Amino acid sequence: MSATMDVDLFSEYFNKSPVLYLEGRQHPIQIFYTKQQQSDYLQAALVSIFQIHQEAPPAHDILVFMTGQEEIEALARTCRDISKHVPDGCGSMVVLPLYASLPPAQQLRVFQPAPKGCRKVILSTNIAETSVTISGIKYVIDTGMVKAKRFNPDSGLEVLAVQRVSKAQAWQRAGRAGREESGFCYRLYTEQEFDNFLPMTVPEIQRCNLAGVMLQLMALGIPDVMNFDFMSKPSPEAVRSAVDHLELLGAVERREGQVLLTPLGKKMASFPLEPRYAKTILLSPEYSCSEEILSIVSLLSVDTVLYNPPARRDDVLAARKKFTSSEGDHMTLLNIYRAFKKVSGNKEWCRENFVNSRNMGLVKEVQAQLRDICLKLNLKLESCGSDTSSVRRCLAHGMFLNAAELQLDGSYVALDTHQPVTIHPSSVLFQAKPAYVIFNELLHTSRCYMRDLCLVDADWLLEAAPEYFGRKLHLSKP
């Protein structure tokens, strides 16, 4: 049985169906908590790694749960530096990162046994909670943190933020230490903090943008979607926000107290995509850039296709320079994808240019699927060649709800909510100050960062939604 599944909820929903439990073999695990709250969980993880390293036999490997690539790579670099100066007789360690965008060959290294007398220290996102089982793990260090998406129906924005895990996730993480023999789990939080964790992870249906879900329900002919019997009911605000979102995109209309699908909405529902992406594809023939939009939407629909090892930052910048577009990240990604196709996905080219070949392969598969849907809808597929303004204009018309405006003081605000936002350092537009941009997602850490940006004109936004942006756009432009 999965430690993260709320069995009672399923049983109750399906007319109190009986539950059969198949117990898996689990070895005993000793749990340790911190005595005080930790203000810096990364520092606490670093200290814990080297305490274990100095005391435990070298054959006992360590798995550390962290929140994302940036944290993992930074801690890996620190561990490697410190490991060069540990006392004699302490043994050596090999530090291995594990996260979704890591190239496959490097992911596979975590499954290989460490050399004799050497300890594996694996720094992982929650990918190692359930997706994989790594042999040799005797110690788990749980930071108690995870990066997850959540949707704010009041602002209409979906934010990727670092938050506390649930009790179920914490037990799942601890269980990684007891797969082969008894193990130890060091939780970098107090027992009282653990007692205050949520019992179960909040279901995704209660923390995501429901626009795509509502669109599919209406396409299936479900009556009264506003009161649909979800297993885990989202808030009424989230449902209303989703319908408002679809109405702004032109996918639904309100008539005589009912919410009805429009002809555009029916076509949008044909695509297994977020509604904004589906609309962008459907608009692309008007701008003669269907091929480019299909490529960009496919690139945005998979895990990141770029690999950015911090230790080789200068090499990465040099490799990317030839693809960088001053018009933003979408155009830069398009340039990289075109080059990838030109060399037929050559793996050596991918290594030289820090491109994840497996994820690029997924992009091609997604694009082929979307192309088939376009053909069934009789959409004209053509390329705009080097006319990238057509591509950006089309993106502005499909993704206008994720637009931001430069202010007189040099900061940005999201036009939908006037929430302060800033350009993420990974963006090719980080050093630039374009007046208007659209963004793919927001990442909330110490600040609210826009990721995957595209330069757009204010006039395009006004064309896309005249009434909406007539209220949102400032008259005094920066």
Short mmCIF file of N, CA and C in Angstrom, two decimals, residues 239-383:
data_model
loop_
_atom_site.label_atom_id
_atom_site.label_comp_id
_atom_site.label_asym_id
_atom_site.label_seq_id
_atom_site.Cartn_x
_atom_site.Cartn_y
_atom_site.Cartn_z
N VAL A 239 -13.38 27.00 -8.67
CA VAL A 239 -14.25 26.63 -9.80
C VAL A 239 -14.68 27.88 -10.56
N ARG A 240 -15.10 28.90 -9.81
CA ARG A 240 -15.52 30.16 -10.46
C ARG A 240 -14.36 30.80 -11.22
N SER A 241 -13.17 30.78 -10.61
CA SER A 241 -11.99 31.35 -11.26
C SER A 241 -11.68 30.63 -12.56
N ALA A 242 -11.84 29.29 -12.57
CA ALA A 242 -11.58 28.50 -13.78
C ALA A 242 -12.54 28.88 -14.90
N VAL A 243 -13.81 29.04 -14.55
CA VAL A 243 -14.81 29.40 -15.57
C VAL A 243 -14.55 30.82 -16.09
N ASP A 244 -14.18 31.73 -15.18
CA ASP A 244 -13.83 33.10 -15.60
C ASP A 244 -12.65 33.08 -16.56
N HIS A 245 -11.66 32.24 -16.24
CA HIS A 245 -10.46 32.08 -17.07
C HIS A 245 -10.86 31.61 -18.48
N LEU A 246 -11.71 30.60 -18.54
CA LEU A 246 -12.16 30.07 -19.84
C LEU A 246 -12.98 31.10 -20.61
N GLU A 247 -13.75 31.90 -19.87
CA GLU A 247 -14.56 32.93 -20.53
C GLU A 247 -13.66 33.99 -21.17
N LEU A 248 -12.60 34.37 -20.46
CA LEU A 248 -11.65 35.35 -21.01
C LEU A 248 -10.95 34.82 -22.26
N LEU A 249 -10.72 33.49 -22.28
CA LEU A 249 -10.08 32.87 -23.45
C LEU A 249 -11.07 32.64 -24.59
N GLY A 250 -12.36 32.86 -24.34
CA GLY A 250 -13.37 32.65 -25.38
C GLY A 250 -13.81 31.22 -25.52
N ALA A 251 -13.48 30.38 -24.51
CA ALA A 251 -13.82 28.96 -24.60
C ALA A 251 -15.24 28.67 -24.12
N VAL A 252 -15.77 29.54 -23.25
CA VAL A 252 -17.13 29.34 -22.75
C VAL A 252 -17.86 30.68 -22.77
N GLU A 253 -19.18 30.59 -22.67
CA GLU A 253 -20.00 31.80 -22.56
C GLU A 253 -21.12 31.53 -21.57
N ARG A 254 -21.57 32.57 -20.91
CA ARG A 254 -22.68 32.44 -19.97
C ARG A 254 -23.97 32.88 -20.67
N ARG A 255 -24.97 31.99 -20.58
CA ARG A 255 -26.24 32.29 -21.24
C ARG A 255 -27.38 31.76 -20.38
N GLU A 256 -28.25 32.68 -19.96
CA GLU A 256 -29.42 32.32 -19.15
C GLU A 256 -29.03 31.50 -17.92
N GLY A 257 -27.98 31.96 -17.24
CA GLY A 257 -27.55 31.30 -16.00
C GLY A 257 -26.75 30.03 -16.21
N GLN A 258 -26.49 29.67 -17.46
CA GLN A 258 -25.72 28.45 -17.75
C GLN A 258 -24.35 28.81 -18.32
N VAL A 259 -23.40 27.91 -18.13
CA VAL A 259 -22.07 28.05 -18.73
C VAL A 259 -21.99 27.08 -19.89
N LEU A 260 -21.83 27.60 -21.10
CA LEU A 260 -21.85 26.77 -22.31
C LEU A 260 -20.54 26.86 -23.06
N LEU A 261 -20.17 25.74 -23.67
CA LEU A 261 -18.95 25.68 -24.48
C LEU A 261 -19.17 26.41 -25.80
N THR A 262 -18.21 27.22 -26.21
CA THR A 262 -18.28 27.88 -27.52
C THR A 262 -17.66 26.97 -28.58
N PRO A 263 -17.85 27.26 -29.87
CA PRO A 263 -17.17 26.48 -30.92
C PRO A 263 -15.65 26.47 -30.72
N LEU A 264 -15.08 27.61 -30.30
CA LEU A 264 -13.63 27.66 -30.02
C LEU A 264 -13.29 26.73 -28.87
N GLY A 265 -14.13 26.74 -27.81
CA GLY A 265 -13.89 25.88 -26.66
C GLY A 265 -13.91 24.40 -27.02
N LYS A 266 -14.82 24.00 -27.93
CA LYS A 266 -14.87 22.60 -28.36
C LYS A 266 -13.57 22.19 -29.03
N LYS A 267 -13.03 23.09 -29.85
CA LYS A 267 -11.75 22.79 -30.51
C LYS A 267 -10.62 22.75 -29.48
N MET A 268 -10.63 23.68 -28.54
CA MET A 268 -9.59 23.71 -27.51
C MET A 268 -9.57 22.42 -26.71
N ALA A 269 -10.75 21.86 -26.46
CA ALA A 269 -10.85 20.62 -25.68
C ALA A 269 -10.28 19.41 -26.42
N SER A 270 -10.03 19.55 -27.72
CA SER A 270 -9.43 18.45 -28.50
C SER A 270 -7.97 18.22 -28.13
N PHE A 271 -7.34 19.23 -27.53
CA PHE A 271 -5.91 19.14 -27.21
C PHE A 271 -5.70 18.76 -25.74
N PRO A 272 -4.79 17.81 -25.46
CA PRO A 272 -4.49 17.44 -24.06
C PRO A 272 -3.52 18.44 -23.44
N LEU A 273 -3.93 19.71 -23.43
CA LEU A 273 -3.05 20.81 -23.04
C LEU A 273 -3.78 21.78 -22.13
N GLU A 274 -3.01 22.64 -21.47
CA GLU A 274 -3.62 23.77 -20.77
C GLU A 274 -4.39 24.60 -21.80
N PRO A 275 -5.54 25.16 -21.42
CA PRO A 275 -6.35 25.92 -22.38
C PRO A 275 -5.59 27.03 -23.09
N ARG A 276 -4.69 27.72 -22.40
CA ARG A 276 -3.96 28.83 -23.05
C ARG A 276 -3.10 28.30 -24.20
N TYR A 277 -2.48 27.11 -24.02
CA TYR A 277 -1.67 26.53 -25.09
C TYR A 277 -2.55 26.10 -26.26
N ALA A 278 -3.71 25.50 -25.93
CA ALA A 278 -4.62 25.05 -26.98
C ALA A 278 -5.10 26.24 -27.82
N LYS A 279 -5.44 27.34 -27.15
CA LYS A 279 -5.90 28.51 -27.90
C LYS A 279 -4.77 29.07 -28.76
N THR A 280 -3.54 29.08 -28.23
CA THR A 280 -2.40 29.60 -29.00
C THR A 280 -2.21 28.81 -30.29
N ILE A 281 -2.33 27.48 -30.20
CA ILE A 281 -2.21 26.64 -31.40
C ILE A 281 -3.33 26.95 -32.39
N LEU A 282 -4.55 27.08 -31.89
CA LEU A 282 -5.69 27.35 -32.78
C LEU A 282 -5.60 28.71 -33.46
N LEU A 283 -4.93 29.67 -32.81
CA LEU A 283 -4.75 30.99 -33.41
C LEU A 283 -3.61 31.04 -34.41
N SER A 284 -2.68 30.08 -34.31
CA SER A 284 -1.43 30.16 -35.09
C SER A 284 -1.62 30.24 -36.61
N PRO A 285 -2.64 29.59 -37.22
CA PRO A 285 -2.79 29.76 -38.68
C PRO A 285 -3.04 31.22 -39.09
N GLU A 286 -3.66 32.01 -38.22
CA GLU A 286 -3.91 33.42 -38.54
C GLU A 286 -2.60 34.19 -38.70
N TYR A 287 -1.56 33.70 -38.04
CA TYR A 287 -0.26 34.39 -38.09
C TYR A 287 0.77 33.61 -38.90
N SER A 288 0.30 32.57 -39.60
CA SER A 288 1.16 31.75 -40.48
C SER A 288 2.38 31.21 -39.74
N CYS A 289 2.19 30.77 -38.48
CA CYS A 289 3.33 30.28 -37.70
C CYS A 289 2.99 29.01 -36.93
N SER A 290 2.15 28.16 -37.51
CA SER A 290 1.71 26.94 -36.81
C SER A 290 2.87 26.04 -36.43
N GLU A 291 3.84 25.87 -37.34
CA GLU A 291 4.97 24.98 -37.07
C GLU A 291 5.76 25.48 -35.86
N GLU A 292 6.00 26.79 -35.81
CA GLU A 292 6.77 27.36 -34.70
C GLU A 292 6.01 27.25 -33.38
N ILE A 293 4.71 27.53 -33.42
CA ILE A 293 3.90 27.45 -32.20
C ILE A 293 3.81 26.01 -31.70
N LEU A 294 3.65 25.05 -32.60
CA LEU A 294 3.63 23.64 -32.19
C LEU A 294 4.93 23.26 -31.50
N SER A 295 6.06 23.73 -32.04
CA SER A 295 7.36 23.45 -31.43
C SER A 295 7.45 24.06 -30.04
N ILE A 296 7.07 25.33 -29.91
CA ILE A 296 7.18 26.03 -28.62
C ILE A 296 6.26 25.41 -27.57
N VAL A 297 5.01 25.13 -27.93
CA VAL A 297 4.08 24.52 -26.98
C VAL A 297 4.59 23.15 -26.55
N SER A 298 5.15 22.38 -27.46
CA SER A 298 5.70 21.07 -27.13
C SER A 298 6.88 21.21 -26.17
N LEU A 299 7.73 22.21 -26.41
CA LEU A 299 8.88 22.46 -25.53
C LEU A 299 8.44 22.85 -24.13
N LEU A 300 7.35 23.60 -24.02
CA LEU A 300 6.86 24.04 -22.72
C LEU A 300 6.07 22.95 -22.00
N SER A 301 5.69 21.89 -22.72
CA SER A 301 4.83 20.85 -22.15
C SER A 301 5.60 19.70 -21.52
N VAL A 302 6.93 19.69 -21.63
CA VAL A 302 7.75 18.64 -21.02
C VAL A 302 8.66 19.27 -19.98
N ASP A 303 9.32 18.41 -19.18
CA ASP A 303 10.33 18.93 -18.26
C ASP A 303 11.40 19.67 -19.05
N THR A 304 12.09 20.57 -18.39
CA THR A 304 13.06 21.41 -19.07
C THR A 304 14.02 20.61 -19.96
N VAL A 305 14.26 21.12 -21.14
CA VAL A 305 15.14 20.42 -22.09
C VAL A 305 16.59 20.88 -21.94
N LEU A 306 16.82 21.85 -21.06
CA LEU A 306 18.17 22.39 -20.90
C LEU A 306 18.76 21.92 -19.58
N TYR A 307 20.05 21.66 -19.60
CA TYR A 307 20.77 21.20 -18.42
C TYR A 307 21.82 22.25 -18.10
N ASN A 308 21.82 22.76 -16.86
CA ASN A 308 22.70 23.88 -16.49
C ASN A 308 23.57 23.54 -15.29
N PRO A 309 24.63 22.73 -15.47
CA PRO A 309 25.49 22.41 -14.32
C PRO A 309 26.23 23.66 -13.83
N PRO A 310 26.04 24.07 -12.57
CA PRO A 310 26.68 25.30 -12.08
C PRO A 310 28.20 25.28 -12.19
N ALA A 311 28.80 24.10 -12.04
CA ALA A 311 30.27 24.01 -12.11
C ALA A 311 30.80 24.35 -13.50
N ARG A 312 29.94 24.30 -14.50
CA ARG A 312 30.38 24.60 -15.88
C ARG A 312 29.61 25.80 -16.44
N ARG A 313 29.36 26.75 -15.58
CA ARG A 313 28.52 27.90 -15.96
C ARG A 313 29.06 28.62 -17.19
N ASP A 314 30.38 28.85 -17.24
CA ASP A 314 30.97 29.57 -18.38
C ASP A 314 30.80 28.78 -19.67
N ASP A 315 30.97 27.44 -19.57
CA ASP A 315 30.80 26.59 -20.76
C ASP A 315 29.35 26.63 -21.25
N VAL A 316 28.41 26.62 -20.29
CA VAL A 316 26.99 26.67 -20.65
C VAL A 316 26.67 27.97 -21.37
N LEU A 317 27.14 29.09 -20.81
CA LEU A 317 26.87 30.40 -21.41
C LEU A 317 27.46 30.49 -22.82
N ALA A 318 28.67 29.94 -22.99
CA ALA A 318 29.31 29.97 -24.31
C ALA A 318 28.54 29.14 -25.32
N ALA A 319 28.07 27.95 -24.88
CA ALA A 319 27.31 27.06 -25.78
C ALA A 319 25.97 27.67 -26.16
N ARG A 320 25.32 28.35 -25.21
CA ARG A 320 23.98 28.89 -25.46
C ARG A 320 23.99 30.19 -26.26
N LYS A 321 25.15 30.86 -26.25
CA LYS A 321 25.20 32.21 -26.84
C LYS A 321 24.72 32.21 -28.29
N LYS A 322 25.07 31.15 -29.03
CA LYS A 322 24.72 31.11 -30.46
C LYS A 322 23.23 30.92 -30.69
N PHE A 323 22.50 30.51 -29.63
CA PHE A 323 21.05 30.30 -29.77
C PHE A 323 20.23 31.43 -29.15
N THR A 324 20.87 32.25 -28.33
CA THR A 324 20.14 33.25 -27.54
C THR A 324 19.45 34.28 -28.42
N SER A 325 18.20 34.53 -28.11
CA SER A 325 17.41 35.54 -28.82
C SER A 325 17.08 36.69 -27.88
N SER A 326 17.24 37.90 -28.35
CA SER A 326 16.90 39.09 -27.55
C SER A 326 15.39 39.22 -27.37
N GLU A 327 14.63 38.37 -28.07
CA GLU A 327 13.17 38.43 -27.97
C GLU A 327 12.62 37.51 -26.88
N GLY A 328 13.51 36.79 -26.19
CA GLY A 328 13.06 36.03 -25.04
C GLY A 328 13.37 34.55 -25.06
N ASP A 329 12.89 33.87 -24.02
CA ASP A 329 13.20 32.46 -23.81
C ASP A 329 12.48 31.55 -24.80
N HIS A 330 11.27 31.89 -25.20
CA HIS A 330 10.53 31.07 -26.16
C HIS A 330 11.29 31.00 -27.49
N MET A 331 11.78 32.14 -27.94
CA MET A 331 12.51 32.18 -29.21
C MET A 331 13.86 31.47 -29.08
N THR A 332 14.48 31.60 -27.90
CA THR A 332 15.74 30.90 -27.65
C THR A 332 15.53 29.39 -27.69
N LEU A 333 14.48 28.91 -27.02
CA LEU A 333 14.16 27.48 -27.04
C LEU A 333 13.87 27.01 -28.47
N LEU A 334 13.17 27.83 -29.23
CA LEU A 334 12.86 27.48 -30.62
C LEU A 334 14.14 27.34 -31.43
N ASN A 335 15.10 28.24 -31.23
CA ASN A 335 16.39 28.17 -31.93
C ASN A 335 17.12 26.88 -31.58
N ILE A 336 17.10 26.51 -30.29
CA ILE A 336 17.78 25.28 -29.85
C ILE A 336 17.10 24.06 -30.46
N TYR A 337 15.76 24.06 -30.49
CA TYR A 337 15.03 22.91 -31.04
C TYR A 337 15.28 22.77 -32.54
N ARG A 338 15.33 23.87 -33.25
CA ARG A 338 15.62 23.83 -34.68
C ARG A 338 17.01 23.25 -34.93
N ALA A 339 17.98 23.66 -34.10
CA ALA A 339 19.34 23.14 -34.24
C ALA A 339 19.39 21.64 -33.91
N PHE A 340 18.63 21.23 -32.88
CA PHE A 340 18.55 19.83 -32.49
C PHE A 340 18.02 18.98 -33.65
N LYS A 341 16.97 19.46 -34.31
CA LYS A 341 16.40 18.71 -35.45
C LYS A 341 17.37 18.68 -36.63
N LYS A 342 18.12 19.75 -36.80
CA LYS A 342 19.06 19.84 -37.92
C LYS A 342 20.15 18.77 -37.82
N VAL A 343 20.55 18.44 -36.57
CA VAL A 343 21.58 17.40 -36.39
C VAL A 343 20.94 16.05 -36.07
N SER A 344 19.62 15.95 -36.28
CA SER A 344 18.86 14.70 -36.07
C SER A 344 19.01 14.17 -34.65
N GLY A 345 19.06 15.09 -33.68
CA GLY A 345 19.12 14.67 -32.28
C GLY A 345 20.42 14.03 -31.86
N ASN A 346 21.51 14.34 -32.55
CA ASN A 346 22.82 13.77 -32.23
C ASN A 346 23.16 13.94 -30.74
N LYS A 347 23.48 12.81 -30.06
CA LYS A 347 23.70 12.86 -28.61
C LYS A 347 24.97 13.62 -28.24
N GLU A 348 25.97 13.56 -29.10
CA GLU A 348 27.20 14.32 -28.83
C GLU A 348 26.90 15.81 -28.90
N TRP A 349 26.09 16.21 -29.87
CA TRP A 349 25.68 17.62 -29.97
C TRP A 349 24.93 18.04 -28.70
N CYS A 350 24.07 17.16 -28.20
CA CYS A 350 23.32 17.46 -26.97
C CYS A 350 24.27 17.65 -25.79
N ARG A 351 25.28 16.79 -25.68
CA ARG A 351 26.24 16.93 -24.57
C ARG A 351 27.00 18.24 -24.69
N GLU A 352 27.45 18.57 -25.90
CA GLU A 352 28.23 19.79 -26.11
C GLU A 352 27.42 21.05 -25.82
N ASN A 353 26.11 20.97 -26.03
CA ASN A 353 25.26 22.15 -25.88
C ASN A 353 24.38 22.09 -24.63
N PHE A 354 24.65 21.11 -23.76
CA PHE A 354 23.95 20.99 -22.48
C PHE A 354 22.43 20.90 -22.68
N VAL A 355 22.06 20.00 -23.58
CA VAL A 355 20.66 19.75 -23.91
C VAL A 355 20.30 18.33 -23.47
N ASN A 356 19.17 18.17 -22.82
CA ASN A 356 18.70 16.86 -22.37
C ASN A 356 18.09 16.12 -23.55
N SER A 357 18.82 15.13 -24.07
CA SER A 357 18.39 14.44 -25.30
C SER A 357 17.09 13.67 -25.10
N ARG A 358 16.91 13.07 -23.92
CA ARG A 358 15.68 12.30 -23.68
C ARG A 358 14.46 13.21 -23.70
N ASN A 359 14.56 14.35 -23.02
CA ASN A 359 13.42 15.28 -23.00
C ASN A 359 13.15 15.88 -24.37
N MET A 360 14.23 16.10 -25.15
CA MET A 360 14.04 16.58 -26.52
C MET A 360 13.30 15.53 -27.35
N GLY A 361 13.59 14.26 -27.09
CA GLY A 361 12.87 13.19 -27.77
C GLY A 361 11.38 13.22 -27.43
N LEU A 362 11.07 13.53 -26.16
CA LEU A 362 9.67 13.67 -25.75
C LEU A 362 9.00 14.84 -26.45
N VAL A 363 9.76 15.92 -26.66
CA VAL A 363 9.22 17.09 -27.37
C VAL A 363 8.76 16.67 -28.76
N LYS A 364 9.59 15.88 -29.45
CA LYS A 364 9.23 15.43 -30.80
C LYS A 364 7.95 14.59 -30.78
N GLU A 365 7.82 13.73 -29.75
CA GLU A 365 6.62 12.89 -29.64
C GLU A 365 5.37 13.74 -29.38
N VAL A 366 5.50 14.72 -28.48
CA VAL A 366 4.37 15.62 -28.18
C VAL A 366 3.98 16.39 -29.43
N GLN A 367 4.99 16.89 -30.16
CA GLN A 367 4.72 17.67 -31.36
C GLN A 367 3.99 16.83 -32.41
N ALA A 368 4.40 15.57 -32.55
CA ALA A 368 3.73 14.69 -33.52
C ALA A 368 2.27 14.47 -33.14
N GLN A 369 2.01 14.30 -31.84
CA GLN A 369 0.63 14.12 -31.36
C GLN A 369 -0.21 15.37 -31.62
N LEU A 370 0.36 16.54 -31.32
CA LEU A 370 -0.38 17.79 -31.53
C LEU A 370 -0.62 18.06 -33.02
N ARG A 371 0.36 17.68 -33.83
CA ARG A 371 0.22 17.86 -35.28
C ARG A 371 -0.96 17.03 -35.80
N ASP A 372 -1.08 15.79 -35.32
CA ASP A 372 -2.19 14.92 -35.74
C ASP A 372 -3.54 15.55 -35.39
N ILE A 373 -3.62 16.14 -34.19
CA ILE A 373 -4.88 16.78 -33.78
C ILE A 373 -5.19 17.97 -34.68
N CYS A 374 -4.15 18.75 -35.00
CA CYS A 374 -4.33 19.90 -35.90
C CYS A 374 -4.86 19.46 -37.27
N LEU A 375 -4.32 18.37 -37.77
CA LEU A 375 -4.76 17.88 -39.09
C LEU A 375 -6.22 17.42 -39.04
N LYS A 376 -6.61 16.78 -37.92
CA LYS A 376 -8.01 16.35 -37.78
C LYS A 376 -8.96 17.54 -37.72
N LEU A 377 -8.44 18.67 -37.19
CA LEU A 377 -9.25 19.89 -37.11
C LEU A 377 -9.14 20.75 -38.36
N ASN A 378 -8.41 20.21 -39.37
CA ASN A 378 -8.21 20.92 -40.65
C ASN A 378 -7.52 22.27 -40.48
N LEU A 379 -6.58 22.33 -39.53
CA LEU A 379 -5.81 23.56 -39.35
C LEU A 379 -4.68 23.61 -40.38
N LYS A 380 -4.45 24.76 -40.93
CA LYS A 380 -3.38 24.93 -41.91
C LYS A 380 -2.04 25.01 -41.17
N LEU A 381 -1.12 24.12 -41.52
CA LEU A 381 0.19 24.08 -40.87
C LEU A 381 1.22 24.70 -41.80
N GLU A 382 1.80 25.80 -41.35
CA GLU A 382 2.85 26.44 -42.15
C GLU A 382 3.84 27.14 -41.23
N SER A 383 5.00 27.46 -41.80
CA SER A 383 6.06 28.11 -41.04
C SER A 383 6.19 29.57 -41.44
#
